[in-house]
Each structure stands twice: as C-alpha cells, then as structure tokens.
Amino acid sequence: MRLLRTLLLFLLTGLSLSVYANPDRDLIIERGLFVEPAPGSLTIEQALTQQYEPFATVLNRELRPTVRWLRLLVAAPKQGSEQVILRIGPHYIGDIQLFEHQDGAWTSRSAGDRYPASQHSCADNLYCFPVTIKANVDNYFYLRIDTTNGFFLITRAMYPEALSAFIVDQQRVFGAESGVILAIALWALFVFVRTRNRLVGVFFVSEVVTLLFNLSSSGLLAAMYFQQHVWLDNLTFNTLYVFRLMLSVLLTQELLRNYGAPKWYDHYVKGAIAILFVELFALKLGYLTITALNFNFLLLTLMPLMLLLALPWCRQMPTSHRLLIGAGALIMGGLLWVDILPVLGWIRPEIVAAPGNWGGLVVAFALSLMVNSDISHRRVIYDRDMQALQFLRARNLMESEQIKDRSMLIDMLTHELKNPLATMHMAAGSLRRSLSKLTFAQSNESGERIDSMVQAINNMNTVIERCVQVDQLDQKGFSPKFDDVEINELVGTLITAQSEPNRIDLFIQPFSLIFRTDPNLFAIILTNLLDNALKYSEPNTRVVLEIKLHQPFSESPAMLVLRVTNEVQESGVPDSASVFSRYYRGPYAYEKSGTGLGLYLVKSLCNILGGSIHFEHKDSQVNFTVELK
C-alpha cells in the first residue's frame, strides 16, 4: 500500500504540472481544414482557392491514405514584423510541408517522421518552423499533411521565449509520466523476482513496452538512436504499438486464467494474438495496411468490453476481486474512449505531444492495482493451500506411523499365533490316529469334534493370512510380476484347496485358456471370492464360477472376465455402496468368522493389475464380476 500511495503522489504531481501549459500563449487565431478529393492532385496555388472548414485537432475520422491542407491565421504584431515559431506534432506525422508567402512568392519547407531526426528543430523532438509575421496584414500559412497513422494534428504559434518555457513544462509532465510508469515497472519486476508469478511477469513486460512506446511516440528514441535511420524509427514505433496491444490482450487473459474463464474468451485471445503476429511479420516486410490499423483500433476499444463480458463466467473468482477487475476494466474502457475524443474533435490535446499518454498512465496505474489485488488474492489461496498441505502431511505422517505400528503388531501376532496353531493342527492329527483304538461310536463322535477343531484352526489361519496380505498392500508390497498362466490348471488347484470344493461349478471358455497376468495376485483374488461365496451362501447350494476371454474388437486387447455367483437370503445381501470398504461386514456376516478385508483386498489387487470388479444383486443371487486386462 505504501508503494501505491507513492505512485499516486507521483501521478498527482505530474498532473499538477499541467497548469503551466497555458493555451493563451498560442498566437493562432484561425484554423481551417481541406481534404483533397484525389490525394496528391493540388498545388499550393490551387489550395489557396479551396473552401476550408473550421479545424481544431482532427485531420480525418477514418483510416485511409489522405492528404489534408491546413490554413493557419496567426495574430499580427502591433507594429513591424516579428519572428515566431510554428510548432507541429505529434512526432509520428508522416510528411509535413509548410508554405509561407515571402517576397511575392510561396516557399516551402518539409518535416515529418519520413525525414532524418537531425532536421527536427524542436527541443522536444516535434517539428518547429521559424516564420515571420507582419503588422497590418493577414499572416496566413498553409500546411500540407500526408500521413496514415495520425488522426489529429497539434499546431501552435508562439514566440521563442514562450515556446521554450512551454517545452520545459511539457518535458516536466513527460518526465513525471515516464517516472510513474518506470516506478510501476520496477515494482512489477521486484514482485516477479520474488514470486515468479506469470501475471506479474506479463505486466512488467507490458509496462516496459509502454514506456518504450511513449519514448518512441514522443520522438525521443529517434533523436537518441535513429537520427539517420528513418525507416528504423517507423518500424520501431509500429512494432512497439503491436507489442503493446499483444501484451494487453495477454494480460487480460492472465487475470482470468485461474478463475474458469470461458472458452470463447480463450478463442478471442488466440485469434487476436494470431492476427497481431501476422502484423509483426508484415512490419518486417515493410507492409502496414489500412486494414491492420483498423483492426488495432477495434481491438483497443473492444478489449475492456470483452473483459467485462467474460467476468460473469469466472465463478471461481471471489466477488470482491471480480468487482475490482470490473471497475478496472471500466476505467480502462472509459480512458480509451476519452482518448478517442480528440479523434472525434471534441477536445484539444494541449498537455502532451500526443493524446492518450495520460490515459495510458492511468490505465497502467489501474492495472497495477488489479495485479496487486490478484497477487494478494492468490497469496491467500496459496497460504490456505499450504496450510491444507501441511495438515495432509501431518496426517499422512501420523497414518504412516499407525501403519508401521500396525504392521509390527501383525508381524508379532502372526509369529505368536501361527506357531501355536501349527502345534494344535499337529495335535489334532495325532488325536485322529488315536481314534482307531476306540469303538465306532466313540470314534465317530470324536472325529467330528476334531474336524471342527481343524476347521477352526484353518479359519484362524485364513484370518491371519488375510491381515498379512492387507498389511502388505498398505506397505505397497505388491508389485505385479506378469507371466503366461494356464488358467484351467491354476483354477483347478485353487478350487481343490477350498473347504467345500464339491459345491463349486466351473465353466471356462475356451477350455485351454492361457492369459498373461500375475499368478500370485490372481490366486489371491479368486481364493477370496470363492471363500466369500462358500462362507455366506445358503448351505448345500451351488457356487458358479465362470471364466471367459472377452475381446470385443480384433484390434483391442483381450480381457479376462471372471464371475462368481452364489445364492443368499435376503438378509444376507451386502450393501452395494460399502461392500468393497475396509472392515465392512453385513449384519448376516457377523455369524461367520471373518475380518471384512477380503473384498477390499480383491478390489485393491484388481486396481494393481489394471482391472476392475463389480457387484450385482438380483432376486436371491449375488455375483461378483472381475475384468482383467
């Protein structure tokens, strides 16, 4: 805010200097304008007989090659004759011919940006002609103006002393204006170096180009670097003008980039940039058409309007920020149209060499406020995101510590439980061999108890193994190792290892099916699905396992489809939204042993293999369908 207050102080100081530009020192009392119907057809003698219309500053209201004649009547001195300076601007007027009546004949002198800068006789790089005015006569002077890129013309006749003071005042104003723009550019450079923000970078480059353009339009660059190279001066002026437009369009795009700008606005920006690039190449080749000038004029005036139209689409932008950018666009649009007032002939630009400079300065100041607001807003978003990131990092660290502790606990439980379970399993086998000494009735009853004991041991081993697998999944310990697998052989082995293999109906198509996948992960997926189906289906019902190779198009990769179907009671149907969640178990499932990790493990392994799993329920049947690429 301190920097912005300083810039505002510079701006007010520069505006206060304009009071020195007193228009009362102008000696021209009448101005007339005549436009040649056929450019280049009139001589000075013919121009004297034409009908001149009152003229203020506007040469013409359209961009086309035109030759204009200006008739200037300068106030006569009270007595004798005196020398005054006829000052003409702006700098980029193409060709100026002054006709002065001396010794009964008309003489001419030439100036303009088509001539070397060394011929300019004005200290502020405009065009000055010393002329003599006499008492008791009409002191008429005629100017023949031939230019394309100038709408208006500033003419003043002043005594040398008054002109010197006037030029000093104007140089002060121009210096203040350039100083403010330079200060804004340096501020943008400092912020860009510190933040590397692309919006600030574009704004900095645009302000540098604006400063160079003002120096070029004032003629200072020509006086310093292009005194004998007129073509280079013209090329620099037109190139800077096109670059200035291009950067202005890019700047508005950057303002909306992160807030959901509409696609049509991106198309508008790309189209404008493409046309401006074509103009740049045309400049290098020496061509600058009237069509290009008209496009530039249209682009300049419509740019704020397009920004205002795009703002309602940027719903991600906070309302306060949107209002500020909207106000800035209105300011830019208003100042651009104020700059057009001299073209329309409604005001006379007396303060600076070319109208639009102060407008450009205020636009730069408004843009700096908009950019600063955008930086502040993005800083708030950045700080908020950093806080969220730090929270996530802390939570991830805590979760990783929990996973590590859980993994250590599972390792300990696995070691402490598996050994006793193995001992119990061996003891059950020894007891089964001892049953041969008992009677048939005693042996049968004891055998059933031992079978129940072995089944309980197997269930506990399954639970432990599943916990170990999920822990391995959390530790990212599963890395697929693909190989060609004989599906029929592998599935047969897995079915045989189930607790009730006789309840499983297997259908494989084709029968001799070879598929490339990870055999271990595939075995875990199928084992968990079959175990789940046998455990939670109705007793003595069939479990159907279907496996087929699916390839909808010859050029598409083949897919292995594995479907497990079983029957359940209505109360045993799992919740489709939670069935693959960790630790989920339906109300009916609590009657069975389990961990609620099997289907979660299956879904996770399917993702690792680049596949998917789907759950369906119809009538009394549920099925799980796995698709593996």
XYZ file of C-alpha atoms in Angstrom:
629
model
C 0.000 0.000 0.000
C 2.912 2.374 0.697
C 4.165 1.859 -2.860
C 0.714 2.501 -4.299
C 0.387 5.736 -2.302
C 3.785 6.816 -3.639
C 2.722 6.114 -7.215
C -0.465 8.095 -6.655
C 1.597 11.006 -5.330
C 3.753 10.906 -8.477
C 0.626 10.895 -10.603
C -0.932 13.896 -8.835
C 2.383 15.743 -9.004
C 2.580 15.162 -12.741
C -0.979 16.329 -13.235
C -0.297 19.467 -11.240
C 2.495 20.368 -13.661
C -0.051 20.640 -16.464
C -1.175 24.052 -15.162
C 1.931 25.526 -16.764
C 0.635 24.618 -20.219
C -1.222 27.877 -20.759
C -3.115 27.820 -24.075
C -3.303 31.651 -24.076
C 0.261 31.760 -25.396
C -0.887 30.331 -28.743
C -0.905 33.011 -31.480
C -3.021 31.059 -33.999
C -6.462 32.670 -34.203
C -7.997 30.638 -37.009
C -7.565 27.098 -38.333
C -9.136 25.676 -41.479
C -9.095 22.161 -42.984
C -9.492 20.963 -46.564
C -9.224 17.310 -47.634
C -8.016 16.611 -51.160
C -10.586 14.545 -53.075
C -7.756 12.893 -55.035
C -4.635 12.709 -52.848
C -1.630 14.444 -54.353
C -3.526 16.414 -57.005
C -3.329 20.017 -55.683
C -0.600 22.617 -55.860
C -0.320 25.480 -53.393
C -1.928 27.851 -55.919
C -4.919 25.534 -56.235
C -5.116 25.018 -52.477
C -5.462 28.789 -51.972
C -8.814 28.799 -53.772
C -10.452 25.942 -51.861
C -13.175 26.216 -49.236
C -11.740 25.491 -45.761
C -13.791 24.215 -42.832
C -13.083 25.148 -39.203
C -10.461 22.828 -37.722
C -9.496 22.007 -34.150
C -7.266 18.941 -33.983
C -8.829 16.209 -36.133
C -7.289 15.518 -39.533
C -9.776 12.810 -40.546
C -12.175 10.415 -38.863
C -11.213 7.311 -40.813
C -8.062 5.409 -41.574
C -7.257 5.788 -45.238
C -4.488 7.447 -47.288
C -5.465 11.104 -47.339
C -3.796 14.446 -47.995
C -5.078 17.330 -45.880
C -4.415 21.041 -46.196
C -4.448 23.288 -43.139
C -4.767 27.052 -43.344
C -3.454 28.840 -40.264
C -4.044 32.520 -39.488
C -1.517 33.878 -36.976
C -2.209 37.040 -34.988
C -0.273 40.047 -36.370
C 2.094 42.036 -34.157
C 1.179 45.572 -33.199
C 3.893 47.023 -35.394
C 6.714 45.948 -37.666
C 7.494 42.274 -38.058
C 8.444 39.586 -35.606
C 9.637 36.023 -35.744
C 7.526 33.287 -34.155
C 7.871 29.506 -34.053
C 5.213 27.336 -35.649
C 5.217 24.078 -33.664
C 3.551 20.965 -35.128
C 3.034 17.496 -33.645
C 2.830 14.676 -32.850
C 6.154 13.159 -33.791
C 4.740 10.348 -35.935
C 3.127 12.627 -38.560
C 4.453 11.315 -41.865
C 5.083 14.300 -44.158
C 4.552 17.990 -43.341
C 5.056 20.760 -45.901
C 4.875 24.382 -44.727
C 4.036 27.022 -47.357
C 4.946 30.615 -46.439
C 4.411 33.729 -48.599
C 7.668 35.670 -48.878
C 8.691 38.403 -51.329
C 5.623 37.830 -53.507
C 6.089 34.047 -53.841
C 5.246 30.895 -51.898
C 8.179 28.989 -50.426
C 8.010 25.552 -48.804
C 9.855 23.603 -46.128
C 9.410 19.948 -45.164
C 9.487 17.901 -41.958
C 7.975 14.726 -40.517
C 8.997 11.250 -39.495
C 9.915 10.478 -43.112
C 12.928 12.742 -42.742
C 16.039 12.292 -40.565
C 15.641 13.315 -36.931
C 18.555 15.746 -37.347
C 16.175 18.034 -39.309
C 13.817 18.449 -36.361
C 14.275 21.903 -34.924
C 12.151 21.454 -31.788
C 13.814 20.663 -28.464
C 11.047 18.165 -27.649
C 11.537 16.234 -30.924
C 8.446 17.635 -32.632
C 8.549 19.867 -35.722
C 9.251 23.603 -35.468
C 9.292 26.134 -38.293
C 10.545 29.689 -37.655
C 8.212 32.078 -39.561
C 7.875 35.838 -39.834
C 4.625 37.661 -39.067
C 3.942 41.266 -40.064
C 1.699 44.017 -38.762
C -1.403 45.178 -40.629
C -1.609 42.059 -42.885
C -3.228 38.629 -42.709
C -0.461 36.217 -41.810
C -1.675 33.020 -43.496
C 0.389 29.828 -43.511
C -0.536 26.588 -45.266
C 0.358 23.078 -44.175
C 0.136 20.087 -46.478
C -0.193 16.925 -44.306
C 0.336 13.480 -45.821
C 0.150 10.716 -43.188
C -1.620 7.445 -42.487
C -1.181 6.711 -38.799
C -2.293 10.067 -37.419
C -5.847 11.114 -36.662
C -5.047 14.513 -35.271
C -2.592 17.363 -35.501
C -1.434 19.851 -32.873
C -0.475 23.298 -34.164
C 0.781 26.230 -32.086
C 2.438 29.514 -32.992
C 4.491 31.013 -30.147
C 7.237 33.479 -29.501
C 10.621 31.756 -28.927
C 10.751 32.627 -25.236
C 7.193 31.387 -24.607
C 7.868 28.228 -26.609
C 10.992 27.461 -24.571
C 9.017 27.754 -21.315
C 6.190 25.697 -22.797
C 8.564 22.904 -23.865
C 10.141 22.855 -20.404
C 6.681 22.441 -18.864
C 5.874 19.625 -21.264
C 9.169 17.883 -20.556
C 8.366 18.030 -16.856
C 4.997 16.450 -17.492
C 6.506 13.805 -19.771
C 9.247 13.101 -17.208
C 6.682 12.687 -14.425
C 4.594 10.395 -16.607
C 7.606 8.274 -17.588
C 8.803 8.207 -13.979
C 5.491 6.818 -12.732
C 5.431 4.153 -15.454
C 9.052 3.260 -14.668
C 8.244 3.032 -10.944
C 5.316 0.719 -11.691
C 7.552 -1.418 -13.939
C 10.255 -1.658 -11.241
C 7.640 -2.631 -8.666
C 6.392 -5.366 -11.017
C 9.979 -6.565 -11.588
C 10.624 -6.752 -7.839
C 7.410 -8.708 -7.233
C 8.125 -11.039 -10.155
C 11.650 -11.822 -8.923
C 10.233 -12.601 -5.506
C 7.127 -14.590 -6.540
C 7.786 -15.796 -10.115
C 4.144 -15.001 -10.810
C 3.414 -15.183 -14.554
C 0.763 -12.443 -14.370
C 3.288 -10.055 -12.818
C 5.863 -11.037 -15.456
C 3.474 -10.186 -18.296
C 2.548 -6.923 -16.562
C 6.225 -5.976 -16.167
C 6.960 -6.591 -19.852
C 3.827 -4.644 -20.843
C 4.925 -1.643 -18.759
C 8.416 -1.724 -20.279
C 6.881 -1.793 -23.762
C 4.523 1.037 -22.771
C 7.464 3.142 -21.613
C 9.399 2.443 -24.823
C 6.297 3.214 -26.891
C 5.878 6.589 -25.156
C 9.535 7.361 -25.821
C 9.077 6.395 -29.462
C 5.845 8.357 -29.955
C 7.451 11.446 -28.415
C 10.408 11.200 -30.822
C 12.973 10.705 -28.068
C 14.084 7.310 -29.388
C 14.516 8.774 -32.871
C 16.646 11.624 -31.515
C 18.793 9.260 -29.464
C 19.233 6.243 -31.745
C 17.678 6.676 -35.188
C 18.715 10.137 -36.317
C 19.778 8.950 -39.769
C 17.604 5.812 -39.992
C 14.045 6.968 -40.576
C 12.772 3.529 -41.602
C 14.060 2.042 -38.332
C 12.265 4.714 -36.323
C 8.968 3.963 -38.087
C 9.457 0.209 -37.737
C 10.201 0.574 -34.003
C 7.123 2.724 -33.427
C 4.752 0.336 -35.218
C 6.361 -2.777 -33.667
C 6.069 -1.356 -30.143
C 2.442 -0.447 -30.814
C 1.614 -4.013 -31.907
C 3.539 -5.486 -28.965
C 1.670 -3.175 -26.613
C -1.669 -4.461 -27.906
C -0.489 -8.063 -27.762
C 0.681 -7.790 -24.165
C -2.547 -6.045 -23.156
C -4.566 -8.974 -24.516
C -2.280 -11.495 -22.778
C -2.549 -9.549 -19.534
C -6.348 -9.737 -19.506
C -6.100 -13.474 -20.204
C -3.712 -13.935 -17.271
C -6.098 -12.068 -14.977
C -8.807 -14.664 -15.692
C -6.650 -17.757 -16.226
C -7.162 -19.421 -12.833
C -10.814 -18.492 -12.361
C -12.617 -20.563 -15.003
C -12.544 -18.118 -17.928
C -14.960 -19.128 -20.731
C -13.621 -20.934 -23.768
C -14.850 -18.219 -26.140
C -12.563 -15.753 -24.371
C -9.556 -18.003 -24.998
C -10.570 -18.194 -28.666
C -10.830 -14.388 -28.781
C -7.345 -14.035 -27.269
C -5.798 -16.616 -29.590
C -7.412 -15.015 -32.645
C -6.241 -11.517 -31.670
C -2.683 -12.724 -30.953
C -2.553 -14.601 -34.270
C -3.586 -11.507 -36.230
C -1.108 -9.340 -34.338
C 1.687 -11.827 -35.115
C 0.795 -11.549 -38.799
C 1.061 -7.777 -38.424
C 4.529 -8.120 -36.928
C 5.715 -10.107 -39.937
C 4.094 -7.568 -42.231
C 6.007 -4.810 -40.458
C 9.287 -6.647 -41.019
C 8.469 -6.853 -44.710
C 7.612 -3.179 -44.823
C 3.834 -3.529 -45.189
C 1.376 -1.909 -42.798
C -2.059 -1.932 -44.371
C -5.044 0.207 -43.523
C -6.888 -2.989 -42.571
C -4.280 -3.668 -39.884
C -4.663 -0.169 -38.466
C -8.440 -0.550 -38.354
C -8.092 -3.916 -36.583
C -5.758 -2.393 -33.984
C -8.186 0.431 -33.362
C -11.094 -2.005 -32.985
C -9.110 -4.340 -30.711
C -8.037 -1.469 -28.482
C -11.571 -0.186 -27.961
C -13.228 -3.594 -27.514
C -10.657 -5.093 -25.130
C -12.222 -3.766 -21.871
C -15.683 -4.741 -23.116
C -14.579 -8.335 -23.747
C -13.055 -8.462 -20.256
C -16.328 -7.271 -18.718
C -18.319 -9.851 -20.693
C -16.006 -12.662 -19.524
C -16.137 -11.772 -15.818
C -19.603 -13.280 -15.066
C -18.312 -16.651 -16.307
C -15.469 -16.636 -13.763
C -17.492 -18.096 -10.902
C -14.351 -19.276 -9.122
C -13.294 -15.656 -8.622
C -14.355 -14.032 -5.324
C -16.980 -11.333 -5.685
C -14.749 -8.579 -4.284
C -11.951 -9.453 -6.712
C -14.403 -9.624 -9.609
C -15.781 -6.193 -8.729
C -12.273 -4.723 -8.622
C -11.340 -6.140 -12.028
C -14.683 -4.973 -13.409
C -14.047 -1.471 -12.085
C -10.551 -1.543 -13.610
C -11.987 -2.627 -16.970
C -14.500 0.242 -16.820
C -11.698 2.689 -16.049
C -9.602 1.363 -18.940
C -12.552 1.455 -21.308
C -13.526 4.952 -20.210
C -9.997 6.280 -20.635
C -9.612 4.624 -24.019
C -12.783 6.295 -25.184
C -11.640 9.574 -23.669
C -8.513 9.164 -25.766
C -10.775 8.895 -28.797
C -12.354 12.295 -28.055
C -9.552 14.171 -29.859
C -10.160 11.922 -32.854
C -13.792 12.948 -32.742
C -12.761 16.584 -32.448
C -14.450 17.178 -29.106
C -11.370 18.231 -27.114
C -7.960 19.742 -27.882
C -4.908 17.868 -26.557
C -2.827 20.690 -25.177
C -0.909 18.981 -22.379
C 1.209 16.360 -24.120
C 2.516 15.787 -27.605
C 0.007 13.013 -28.311
C -3.306 12.405 -26.523
C -3.600 9.032 -24.891
C -0.393 9.232 -22.859
C -2.107 10.308 -19.664
C -4.814 7.765 -20.385
C -2.111 5.131 -20.771
C -0.573 6.230 -17.479
C -3.838 5.963 -15.561
C -4.541 2.610 -17.248
C -1.115 1.399 -16.095
C -1.902 2.605 -12.581
C -5.307 0.865 -12.618
C -3.712 -2.320 -13.945
C -1.115 -2.213 -11.167
C -3.961 -2.114 -8.622
C -5.664 -5.055 -10.340
C -2.437 -7.055 -10.487
C -1.652 -6.261 -6.857
C -5.145 -7.369 -5.836
C -4.770 -10.585 -7.824
C -1.404 -11.282 -6.175
C -2.922 -10.700 -2.732
C -5.842 -12.977 -3.516
C -3.567 -15.718 -4.867
C -1.356 -15.317 -1.789
C -4.397 -16.021 0.399
C -5.205 -19.082 -1.706
C -1.561 -20.188 -1.580
C -1.399 -19.804 2.211
C -4.643 -21.722 2.574
C -3.398 -24.499 0.296
C -0.096 -24.627 2.175
C -1.954 -24.987 5.461
C -4.049 -27.779 3.951
C -0.877 -29.389 2.596
C 0.828 -29.207 5.968
C -2.253 -30.738 7.574
C -2.231 -33.550 4.994
C 1.476 -34.112 5.539
C 0.951 -34.309 9.292
C -1.984 -36.667 8.841
C -0.037 -38.809 6.365
C 2.878 -38.939 8.785
C 0.552 -39.994 11.576
C -1.117 -42.586 9.352
C 2.243 -43.928 8.204
C 3.282 -44.271 11.852
C -0.001 -46.045 12.581
C 0.522 -48.358 9.607
C 4.046 -49.059 10.790
C 2.840 -49.824 14.308
C 0.008 -51.974 12.947
C 2.439 -53.825 10.698
C 4.695 -54.554 13.683
C 1.662 -55.744 15.659
C 0.549 -58.023 12.811
C 4.064 -59.433 12.463
C 4.141 -60.148 16.178
C 0.654 -61.725 16.198
C 1.451 -63.784 13.110
C 4.561 -65.151 14.785
C 2.870 -65.693 18.159
C -0.320 -67.294 16.762
C 0.861 -69.369 13.831
C 3.244 -71.486 15.851
C 0.572 -72.488 18.451
C -1.932 -73.092 15.636
C 0.552 -75.342 13.847
C 1.088 -77.218 17.099
C -2.673 -77.583 17.578
C -3.027 -78.834 13.999
C -0.346 -81.476 14.578
C -2.003 -82.461 17.870
C -5.335 -82.885 16.100
C -3.652 -85.212 13.620
C -2.206 -87.279 16.454
C -5.603 -87.490 18.120
C -7.175 -88.620 14.867
C -4.693 -91.514 14.686
C -5.506 -92.474 18.286
C -9.194 -92.810 17.421
C -8.548 -96.162 15.803
C -8.370 -97.767 19.273
C -11.892 -96.582 20.192
C -15.265 -98.097 19.292
C -17.010 -96.901 16.117
C -19.491 -94.716 18.013
C -16.761 -93.154 20.122
C -14.525 -92.726 17.086
C -17.245 -91.050 15.018
C -18.149 -88.555 17.760
C -14.522 -87.699 18.488
C -13.745 -87.378 14.765
C -16.449 -84.743 14.327
C -15.008 -82.744 17.217
C -11.514 -82.979 15.743
C -12.833 -81.887 12.317
C -14.464 -78.860 13.949
C -11.197 -78.109 15.683
C -9.207 -78.368 12.427
C -11.756 -76.148 10.638
C -11.433 -73.535 13.378
C -7.657 -73.677 13.053
C -7.927 -73.257 9.253
C -10.297 -70.300 9.704
C -7.865 -68.632 12.111
C -5.024 -69.205 9.623
C -7.152 -67.636 6.864
C -7.885 -64.579 9.024
C -4.205 -64.182 9.858
C -3.167 -64.608 6.223
C -5.721 -62.013 5.081
C -4.500 -59.477 7.649
C -0.932 -60.082 6.483
C -1.951 -59.528 2.840
C -3.795 -56.268 3.616
C -0.804 -55.073 5.608
C 1.416 -55.926 2.655
C -0.982 -53.952 0.448
C -0.756 -50.911 2.747
C 3.013 -51.154 2.679
C 2.876 -51.236 -1.160
C 4.469 -54.643 -1.030
C 2.543 -55.984 -4.024
C 4.371 -55.409 -7.302
C 2.841 -57.427 -10.153
C 5.083 -59.912 -11.945
C 3.328 -60.899 -15.147
C 3.641 -64.313 -16.697
C 1.667 -66.601 -19.035
C -0.737 -68.566 -16.823
C -2.630 -71.754 -17.681
C -5.947 -70.625 -16.195
C -7.635 -74.049 -16.168
C -4.777 -75.659 -14.238
C -4.397 -72.792 -11.735
C -8.148 -72.515 -11.079
C -8.428 -76.283 -10.575
C -5.717 -76.170 -7.921
C -7.392 -73.264 -6.135
C -10.815 -74.947 -6.133
C -9.365 -78.143 -4.698
C -7.868 -76.146 -1.809
C -11.294 -74.787 -0.819
C -13.193 -76.119 2.195
C -16.107 -77.389 0.045
C -14.782 -77.879 -3.479
C -17.687 -80.164 -4.455
C -20.111 -77.204 -4.282
C -18.277 -75.252 -6.996
C -19.368 -75.495 -10.643
C -16.629 -74.363 -13.036
C -17.159 -73.130 -16.612
C -14.120 -71.996 -18.638
C -14.274 -70.783 -22.237
C -12.099 -71.714 -24.012
C -11.076 -74.744 -22.023
C -7.372 -74.391 -22.790
C -7.023 -70.727 -21.792
C -3.641 -69.029 -21.401
C -3.692 -65.493 -20.020
C -0.847 -63.146 -19.099
C -1.219 -61.903 -15.522
C 0.377 -62.173 -12.094
C -0.409 -65.736 -10.907
C 0.002 -64.970 -7.198
C -2.294 -61.915 -7.225
C -4.785 -63.749 -9.433
C -4.796 -66.637 -6.936
C -5.448 -64.260 -4.013
C -8.354 -62.629 -5.901
C -10.034 -65.906 -6.843
C -9.410 -67.545 -3.437
C -11.057 -64.658 -1.589
C -14.058 -64.612 -3.941
C -14.627 -68.377 -3.630
C -14.122 -68.335 0.128
C -16.588 -65.453 0.412
C -19.175 -67.246 -1.766
C -18.920 -70.577 0.100
C -18.998 -68.949 3.516
C -22.015 -66.635 3.048
C -24.183 -68.622 0.610
C -27.032 -70.897 1.641
C -25.851 -74.398 2.792
C -25.759 -77.070 0.105
C -26.350 -74.500 -2.693
C -24.151 -74.281 -5.745
C -21.435 -71.702 -6.313
C -20.895 -70.985 -10.003
C -17.500 -69.847 -11.290
C -17.463 -68.657 -14.925
C -14.243 -67.653 -16.694
C -14.079 -66.492 -20.305
C -11.883 -64.481 -22.625
C -13.590 -61.351 -23.958
C -12.287 -59.399 -26.959
C -14.976 -57.105 -28.461
C -12.746 -55.906 -31.327
C -9.840 -57.632 -33.011
C -7.549 -54.648 -32.521
C -8.475 -54.152 -28.833
C -6.604 -56.030 -26.047
C -8.214 -59.196 -24.707
C -9.897 -59.145 -21.299
C -10.361 -61.995 -18.819
C -13.852 -61.963 -17.281
C -14.275 -63.895 -14.039
C -17.744 -64.148 -12.482
C -18.613 -65.815 -9.131
C -22.338 -66.351 -8.404
C -23.971 -67.721 -5.259
C -27.343 -67.731 -3.527
C -28.062 -65.837 -0.299
C -31.017 -64.997 1.862
C -32.471 -61.519 1.545
C -30.965 -60.561 4.898
C -27.557 -61.673 3.699
C -27.302 -59.307 0.714
C -24.421 -56.850 1.326
C -24.726 -53.094 0.864
C -23.549 -52.300 -2.687
C -22.154 -48.910 -1.589
C -19.999 -50.425 1.178
C -19.279 -53.949 0.030
C -15.699 -53.132 -1.038
C -14.913 -50.960 2.006
C -12.299 -51.971 4.526
C -13.734 -53.899 7.514
C -17.279 -53.861 6.100
C -19.421 -56.840 7.139
C -23.164 -57.188 6.659
C -25.469 -57.980 9.585
C -25.764 -61.629 8.477
C -21.987 -61.927 8.123
C -21.329 -61.471 11.847
C -22.486 -65.014 12.413
C -19.480 -66.201 10.418
C -15.784 -65.835 11.098
C -14.063 -63.137 9.060
C -12.347 -59.777 9.044
C -14.226 -57.706 6.455
C -10.990 -57.367 4.463
C -11.453 -59.954 1.702
C -13.406 -57.899 -0.856
C -11.402 -54.772 -0.026
C -8.254 -56.780 -0.797
C -9.780 -58.105 -4.039
C -10.686 -54.628 -5.299
C -7.239 -53.255 -4.436
C -5.459 -56.086 -6.258
C -7.722 -55.623 -9.287
C -6.610 -51.985 -9.429
C -2.961 -53.082 -9.217
C -3.493 -55.429 -12.170
C -5.253 -52.703 -14.151
C -8.662 -54.347 -13.816
C -11.979 -53.775 -12.067
C -14.618 -55.594 -10.013
C -18.400 -55.081 -9.979
C -21.116 -56.282 -7.603
C -24.655 -57.182 -8.697
C -27.701 -58.499 -6.845
C -30.805 -59.971 -8.475
C -33.503 -61.919 -6.675
C -31.684 -64.362 -4.361
C -28.417 -64.353 -6.247
C -25.334 -62.174 -5.866
C -22.401 -62.160 -8.244
C -19.008 -60.518 -8.372
C -17.528 -59.851 -11.827
C -13.803 -59.263 -12.248
C -12.360 -57.892 -15.510
C -8.596 -58.104 -16.012
C -6.700 -56.681 -18.999
